[in-house]
PDB file of C-alpha atoms in Angstrom:
ATOM      1  CA  MET I   1     -39.614 -18.835 -42.309  1.00  0.00           C
ATOM      2  CA  ILE I   2     -38.998 -20.489 -38.955  1.00  0.00           C
ATOM      3  CA  VAL I   3     -35.872 -22.644 -38.694  1.00  0.00           C
ATOM      4  CA  LEU I   4     -35.554 -25.086 -35.795  1.00  0.00           C
ATOM      5  CA  ASP I   5     -32.291 -26.671 -34.687  1.00  0.00           C
ATOM      6  CA  GLN I   6     -33.714 -29.126 -32.176  1.00  0.00           C
ATOM      7  CA  GLU I   7     -30.375 -30.697 -31.265  1.00  0.00           C
ATOM      8  CA  ASN I   8     -28.891 -27.354 -30.178  1.00  0.00           C
ATOM      9  CA  ARG I   9     -32.280 -25.873 -29.136  1.00  0.00           C
ATOM     10  CA  ILE I  10     -31.939 -22.873 -31.451  1.00  0.00           C
ATOM     11  CA  PHE I  11     -35.019 -21.071 -32.810  1.00  0.00           C
ATOM     12  CA  THR I  12     -34.541 -18.727 -35.768  1.00  0.00           C
ATOM     13  CA  LEU I  13     -37.283 -16.611 -37.304  1.00  0.00           C
ATOM     14  CA  HIS I  14     -36.601 -15.054 -40.710  1.00  0.00           C
ATOM     15  CA  THR I  15     -38.628 -12.420 -42.489  1.00  0.00           C
ATOM     16  CA  GLN I  16     -37.769 -10.901 -45.821  1.00  0.00           C
ATOM     17  CA  ASN I  17     -35.316  -8.460 -44.243  1.00  0.00           C
ATOM     18  CA  THR I  18     -34.680  -9.544 -40.641  1.00  0.00           C
ATOM     19  CA  THR I  19     -33.554 -12.467 -38.491  1.00  0.00           C
ATOM     20  CA  TYR I  20     -34.510 -13.115 -34.881  1.00  0.00           C
ATOM     21  CA  GLN I  21     -32.849 -15.920 -32.928  1.00  0.00           C
ATOM     22  CA  MET I  22     -33.252 -17.486 -29.474  1.00  0.00           C
ATOM     23  CA  LYS I  23     -31.507 -20.422 -27.835  1.00  0.00           C
ATOM     24  CA  ALA I  24     -32.252 -22.528 -24.763  1.00  0.00           C
ATOM     25  CA  ASP I  25     -28.904 -22.873 -23.004  1.00  0.00           C
ATOM     26  CA  GLN I  26     -27.483 -25.661 -20.825  1.00  0.00           C
ATOM     27  CA  TYR I  27     -29.463 -24.395 -17.792  1.00  0.00           C
ATOM     28  CA  ASN I  28     -32.741 -24.094 -19.749  1.00  0.00           C
ATOM     29  CA  VAL I  29     -32.561 -20.303 -19.784  1.00  0.00           C
ATOM     30  CA  LEU I  30     -33.959 -18.918 -23.035  1.00  0.00           C
ATOM     31  CA  LEU I  31     -31.333 -16.568 -24.443  1.00  0.00           C
ATOM     32  CA  HIS I  32     -31.836 -13.778 -26.940  1.00  0.00           C
ATOM     33  CA  THR I  33     -28.971 -14.290 -29.381  1.00  0.00           C
ATOM     34  CA  TYR I  34     -29.741 -12.010 -32.333  1.00  0.00           C
ATOM     35  CA  TYR I  35     -32.119  -9.532 -33.900  1.00  0.00           C
ATOM     36  CA  GLY I  36     -31.095  -7.554 -36.939  1.00  0.00           C
ATOM     37  CA  ALA I  37     -30.488  -7.709 -40.654  1.00  0.00           C
ATOM     38  CA  LYS I  38     -31.264 -11.043 -42.273  1.00  0.00           C
ATOM     39  CA  ILE I  39     -28.379 -13.515 -42.105  1.00  0.00           C
ATOM     40  CA  ASP I  40     -27.784 -17.175 -42.912  1.00  0.00           C
ATOM     41  CA  ASN I  41     -28.706 -19.930 -40.475  1.00  0.00           C
ATOM     42  CA  CYS I  42     -25.996 -20.325 -37.863  1.00  0.00           C
ATOM     43  CA  ASP I  43     -25.656 -20.504 -34.089  1.00  0.00           C
ATOM     44  CA  LEU I  44     -25.309 -16.891 -32.998  1.00  0.00           C
ATOM     45  CA  SER I  45     -24.978 -17.755 -29.312  1.00  0.00           C
ATOM     46  CA  VAL I  46     -21.246 -17.283 -29.843  1.00  0.00           C
ATOM     47  CA  LEU I  47     -22.076 -13.573 -29.611  1.00  0.00           C
ATOM     48  CA  VAL I  48     -23.079 -14.068 -25.955  1.00  0.00           C
ATOM     49  CA  GLN I  49     -20.059 -13.087 -23.936  1.00  0.00           C
ATOM     50  CA  CYS I  50     -19.783 -14.846 -20.617  1.00  0.00           C
ATOM     51  CA  GLY I  51     -17.017 -14.081 -18.213  1.00  0.00           C
ATOM     52  CA  GLU I  52     -16.476 -13.618 -14.534  1.00  0.00           C
ATOM     53  CA  ARG I  53     -18.027 -10.407 -13.306  1.00  0.00           C
ATOM     54  CA  SER I  54     -17.746  -9.127  -9.779  1.00  0.00           C
ATOM     55  CA  PHE I  55     -20.831  -9.049  -7.585  1.00  0.00           C
ATOM     56  CA  THR I  56     -23.078 -11.022  -9.919  1.00  0.00           C
ATOM     57  CA  PRO I  57     -24.546 -14.247  -8.548  1.00  0.00           C
ATOM     58  CA  ASN I  58     -24.648 -17.448 -10.515  1.00  0.00           C
ATOM     59  CA  PRO I  59     -27.556 -19.920 -10.375  1.00  0.00           C
ATOM     60  CA  ASN I  60     -27.226 -23.019  -8.200  1.00  0.00           C
ATOM     61  CA  GLU I  61     -27.088 -25.354 -11.173  1.00  0.00           C
ATOM     62  CA  ALA I  62     -24.003 -23.508 -12.475  1.00  0.00           C
ATOM     63  CA  GLY I  63     -22.104 -24.720  -9.415  1.00  0.00           C
ATOM     64  CA  SER I  64     -18.746 -23.000  -9.116  1.00  0.00           C
ATOM     65  CA  ASN I  65     -18.848 -21.702 -12.716  1.00  0.00           C
ATOM     66  CA  ARG I  66     -18.381 -17.958 -12.072  1.00  0.00           C
ATOM     67  CA  ASN I  67     -18.591 -17.243 -15.819  1.00  0.00           C
ATOM     68  CA  TYR I  68     -22.377 -17.650 -15.892  1.00  0.00           C
ATOM     69  CA  SER I  69     -24.778 -15.194 -14.271  1.00  0.00           C
ATOM     70  CA  LEU I  70     -28.445 -14.479 -14.969  1.00  0.00           C
ATOM     71  CA  ASP I  71     -27.658 -10.842 -14.287  1.00  0.00           C
ATOM     72  CA  VAL I  72     -25.571 -10.497 -17.437  1.00  0.00           C
ATOM     73  CA  VAL I  73     -26.693 -13.112 -19.987  1.00  0.00           C
ATOM     74  CA  PRO I  74     -29.118 -11.747 -22.597  1.00  0.00           C
ATOM     75  CA  GLN I  75     -32.288 -13.494 -21.471  1.00  0.00           C
ATOM     76  CA  GLU I  76     -35.237 -13.499 -23.816  1.00  0.00           C
ATOM     77  CA  TYR I  77     -37.564 -12.943 -20.885  1.00  0.00           C
ATOM     78  CA  SER I  78     -35.953 -11.641 -17.705  1.00  0.00           C
ATOM     79  CA  THR I  79     -37.486 -12.486 -14.353  1.00  0.00           C
ATOM     80  CA  CYS I  80     -37.115 -11.363 -10.777  1.00  0.00           C
ATOM     81  CA  GLY I  81     -35.735 -12.805  -7.575  1.00  0.00           C
ATOM     82  CA  VAL I  82     -33.295 -15.368  -8.981  1.00  0.00           C
ATOM     83  CA  GLY I  83     -30.136 -13.345  -9.540  1.00  0.00           C
ATOM     84  CA  ASP I  84     -31.150 -11.040 -12.396  1.00  0.00           C
ATOM     85  CA  PHE I  85     -31.199  -7.510 -11.025  1.00  0.00           C
ATOM     86  CA  ARG I  86     -32.337  -5.836 -14.225  1.00  0.00           C
ATOM     87  CA  LEU I  87     -35.918  -4.659 -14.704  1.00  0.00           C
ATOM     88  CA  PRO I  88     -37.992  -7.870 -14.956  1.00  0.00           C
ATOM     89  CA  ALA I  89     -40.354  -8.541 -17.826  1.00  0.00           C
ATOM     90  CA  ILE I  90     -42.629 -10.430 -15.441  1.00  0.00           C
ATOM     91  CA  GLU I  91     -43.173 -10.542 -11.717  1.00  0.00           C
ATOM     92  CA  LEU I  92     -45.281 -13.144  -9.967  1.00  0.00           C
ATOM     93  CA  GLU I  93     -47.102 -12.316  -6.760  1.00  0.00           C
ATOM     94  CA  LEU I  94     -47.908 -15.636  -5.141  1.00  0.00           C
ATOM     95  CA  ALA I  95     -50.282 -16.339  -2.282  1.00  0.00           C
ATOM     96  CA  ASN I  96     -47.318 -17.179  -0.033  1.00  0.00           C
ATOM     97  CA  GLY I  97     -45.915 -13.655  -0.498  1.00  0.00           C
ATOM     98  CA  SER I  98     -43.156 -14.643  -2.909  1.00  0.00           C
ATOM     99  CA  HIS I  99     -42.399 -12.448  -5.925  1.00  0.00           C
ATOM    100  CA  THR I 100     -39.811 -14.796  -7.422  1.00  0.00           C
ATOM    101  CA  ALA I 101     -40.130 -15.959 -11.010  1.00  0.00           C
ATOM    102  CA  ASP I 102     -37.727 -18.441 -12.581  1.00  0.00           C
ATOM    103  CA  MET I 103     -39.066 -19.152 -16.060  1.00  0.00           C
ATOM    104  CA  ARG I 104     -37.090 -21.966 -17.716  1.00  0.00           C
ATOM    105  CA  TYR I 105     -37.394 -23.523 -21.155  1.00  0.00           C
ATOM    106  CA  GLU I 106     -39.659 -26.560 -21.214  1.00  0.00           C
ATOM    107  CA  GLY I 107     -40.385 -27.155 -24.885  1.00  0.00           C
ATOM    108  CA  PHE I 108     -41.854 -25.771 -28.079  1.00  0.00           C
ATOM    109  CA  ARG I 109     -44.379 -26.458 -30.779  1.00  0.00           C
ATOM    110  CA  LEU I 110     -44.729 -25.188 -34.329  1.00  0.00           C
ATOM    111  CA  GLU I 111     -48.224 -24.306 -35.533  1.00  0.00           C
ATOM    112  CA  LYS I 112     -49.530 -23.525 -39.004  1.00  0.00           C
ATOM    113  CA  GLY I 113     -51.220 -20.158 -39.325  1.00  0.00           C
ATOM    114  CA  LYS I 114     -51.138 -17.215 -36.966  1.00  0.00           C
ATOM    115  CA  TYR I 115     -52.378 -16.923 -33.430  1.00  0.00           C
ATOM    116  CA  ALA I 116     -55.198 -14.524 -32.610  1.00  0.00           C
ATOM    117  CA  LEU I 117     -55.260 -11.963 -29.833  1.00  0.00           C
ATOM    118  CA  GLU I 118     -58.896 -11.659 -28.823  1.00  0.00           C
ATOM    119  CA  GLY I 119     -60.162  -8.094 -29.097  1.00  0.00           C
ATOM    120  CA  LEU I 120     -56.912  -6.752 -30.545  1.00  0.00           C
ATOM    121  CA  PRO I 121     -56.056  -5.867 -34.130  1.00  0.00           C
ATOM    122  CA  GLY I 122     -53.672  -8.041 -36.027  1.00  0.00           C
ATOM    123  CA  PHE I 123     -52.547  -9.008 -39.445  1.00  0.00           C
ATOM    124  CA  TYR I 124     -54.613 -11.627 -41.227  1.00  0.00           C
ATOM    125  CA  SER I 125     -53.393 -14.441 -43.394  1.00  0.00           C
ATOM    126  CA  ALA I 126     -54.453 -17.805 -44.675  1.00  0.00           C
ATOM    127  CA  LYS I 127     -53.270 -20.768 -42.638  1.00  0.00           C
ATOM    128  CA  GLU I 128     -50.693 -21.718 -45.272  1.00  0.00           C
ATOM    129  CA  GLU I 129     -49.236 -18.170 -45.368  1.00  0.00           C
ATOM    130  CA  ALA I 130     -47.967 -17.996 -41.784  1.00  0.00           C
ATOM    131  CA  GLU I 131     -46.481 -20.151 -39.068  1.00  0.00           C
ATOM    132  CA  THR I 132     -46.255 -19.634 -35.326  1.00  0.00           C
ATOM    133  CA  LEU I 133     -43.521 -20.787 -32.977  1.00  0.00           C
ATOM    134  CA  VAL I 134     -44.787 -21.351 -29.423  1.00  0.00           C
ATOM    135  CA  ILE I 135     -42.123 -21.710 -26.723  1.00  0.00           C
ATOM    136  CA  MET I 136     -43.138 -22.976 -23.285  1.00  0.00           C
ATOM    137  CA  LEU I 137     -41.383 -21.607 -20.205  1.00  0.00           C
ATOM    138  CA  ARG I 138     -42.159 -22.951 -16.720  1.00  0.00           C
ATOM    139  CA  ASP I 139     -41.544 -21.820 -13.174  1.00  0.00           C
ATOM    140  CA  ALA I 140     -41.337 -25.170 -11.382  1.00  0.00           C
ATOM    141  CA  ALA I 141     -41.767 -23.801  -7.853  1.00  0.00           C
ATOM    142  CA  ALA I 142     -44.797 -21.612  -8.620  1.00  0.00           C
ATOM    143  CA  GLN I 143     -46.200 -24.161 -11.114  1.00  0.00           C
ATOM    144  CA  VAL I 144     -46.760 -21.419 -13.675  1.00  0.00           C
ATOM    145  CA  VAL I 145     -46.406 -21.911 -17.422  1.00  0.00           C
ATOM    146  CA  MET I 146     -45.803 -19.028 -19.804  1.00  0.00           C
ATOM    147  CA  LEU I 147     -46.289 -19.341 -23.554  1.00  0.00           C
ATOM    148  CA  MET I 148     -44.211 -17.165 -25.877  1.00  0.00           C
ATOM    149  CA  TYR I 149     -45.612 -16.770 -29.361  1.00  0.00           C
ATOM    150  CA  GLY I 150     -43.290 -15.753 -32.190  1.00  0.00           C
ATOM    151  CA  LYS I 151     -44.923 -15.451 -35.566  1.00  0.00           C
ATOM    152  CA  GLU I 152     -43.608 -15.069 -39.064  1.00  0.00           C
ATOM    153  CA  ALA I 153     -45.594 -14.332 -42.184  1.00  0.00           C
ATOM    154  CA  SER I 154     -44.440 -16.015 -45.335  1.00  0.00           C
ATOM    155  CA  ASN I 155     -46.587 -13.587 -47.341  1.00  0.00           C
ATOM    156  CA  ARG I 156     -43.706 -11.375 -48.493  1.00  0.00           C
ATOM    157  CA  LYS I 157     -45.958  -8.329 -48.946  1.00  0.00           C
ATOM    158  CA  GLN I 158     -45.773  -7.972 -45.178  1.00  0.00           C
ATOM    159  CA  GLU I 159     -42.653  -7.792 -43.034  1.00  0.00           C
ATOM    160  CA  VAL I 160     -44.076  -9.280 -39.867  1.00  0.00           C
ATOM    161  CA  ASP I 161     -42.502 -10.946 -36.896  1.00  0.00           C
ATOM    162  CA  ARG I 162     -44.049 -10.429 -33.515  1.00  0.00           C
ATOM    163  CA  GLN I 163     -43.940 -11.721 -29.986  1.00  0.00           C
ATOM    164  CA  HIS I 164     -46.760 -12.213 -27.547  1.00  0.00           C
ATOM    165  CA  HIS I 165     -46.555 -13.707 -24.071  1.00  0.00           C
ATOM    166  CA  THR I 166     -49.393 -15.250 -22.098  1.00  0.00           C
ATOM    167  CA  ILE I 167     -49.837 -17.161 -18.857  1.00  0.00           C
ATOM    168  CA  PRO I 168     -52.811 -19.485 -19.228  1.00  0.00           C
ATOM    169  CA  ASN I 169     -55.111 -19.614 -16.206  1.00  0.00           C
ATOM    170  CA  GLN I 170     -54.679 -23.045 -14.670  1.00  0.00           C
ATOM    171  CA  ARG I 171     -57.058 -24.589 -12.146  1.00  0.00           C
ATOM    172  CA  ARG I 172     -54.272 -25.564  -9.754  1.00  0.00           C
ATOM    173  CA  GLN I 173     -53.233 -21.941  -9.310  1.00  0.00           C
ATOM    174  CA  ARG I 174     -54.137 -20.560  -5.932  1.00  0.00           C
ATOM    175  CA  PRO I 175     -56.799 -17.812  -6.002  1.00  0.00           C
ATOM    176  CA  LYS I 176     -54.459 -15.150  -4.582  1.00  0.00           C
ATOM    177  CA  ASP I 177     -51.728 -15.656  -7.205  1.00  0.00           C
ATOM    178  CA  LYS I 178     -51.249 -12.683  -9.534  1.00  0.00           C
ATOM    179  CA  HIS I 179     -49.075 -12.169 -12.587  1.00  0.00           C
ATOM    180  CA  ARG I 180     -47.840  -8.759 -13.594  1.00  0.00           C
ATOM    181  CA  GLY I 181     -45.853  -8.004 -16.666  1.00  0.00           C
ATOM    182  CA  ASN I 182     -43.707  -5.011 -17.444  1.00  0.00           C
ATOM    183  CA  VAL I 183     -43.250  -5.586 -21.125  1.00  0.00           C
ATOM    184  CA  TYR I 184     -40.457  -3.419 -22.450  1.00  0.00           C
ATOM    185  CA  ASN I 185     -39.889  -5.551 -25.535  1.00  0.00           C
ATOM    186  CA  LEU I 186     -39.632  -3.082 -28.420  1.00  0.00           C
ATOM    187  CA  LEU I 187     -37.915  -5.451 -30.800  1.00  0.00           C
ATOM    188  CA  PHE I 188     -40.704  -5.645 -33.322  1.00  0.00           C
ATOM    189  CA  ARG I 189     -41.310  -1.999 -34.179  1.00  0.00           C
ATOM    190  CA  HIS I 190     -41.402  -1.944 -37.984  1.00  0.00           C
TER     191      HIS I 190
END
């Protein structure tokens, strides 16, 4: 079951035994707030501990708020070149030589059924047995959109929740732009 709290921009995916939750914060950064044993619906972003930390930059939109840094908040999809010094999940190589990626929450859609990964194995279900949450992230400067797919099967014979990330090829992208991903997301190993 996928539970959406649109007012607070909280996305919760429940399977029979687990809960996975994300939240778009006040700066449109998609935060990873929880993955673990199944729990009731609530805002688990209270588990995110912000506080002033030495030598960690804060984004421009945070102003003088030294309690917020991309280097320490639990981002759902970390990027490079904007103040997060951890290993990035994605790195853009743009024609202008930039490697900066600043993927921010833009919106979501909920789809019936499961998405297909062409040429890859997957679990199969009828359209009414699964739903897919698609979250759109955008880098405004590079004009790149990334789609994050989170799926949940309501067929209780299978304990399935999975993530997939894709950057659709857009005509306005310059021919020398490249996208590399270092996907170290091991959250869905069941």
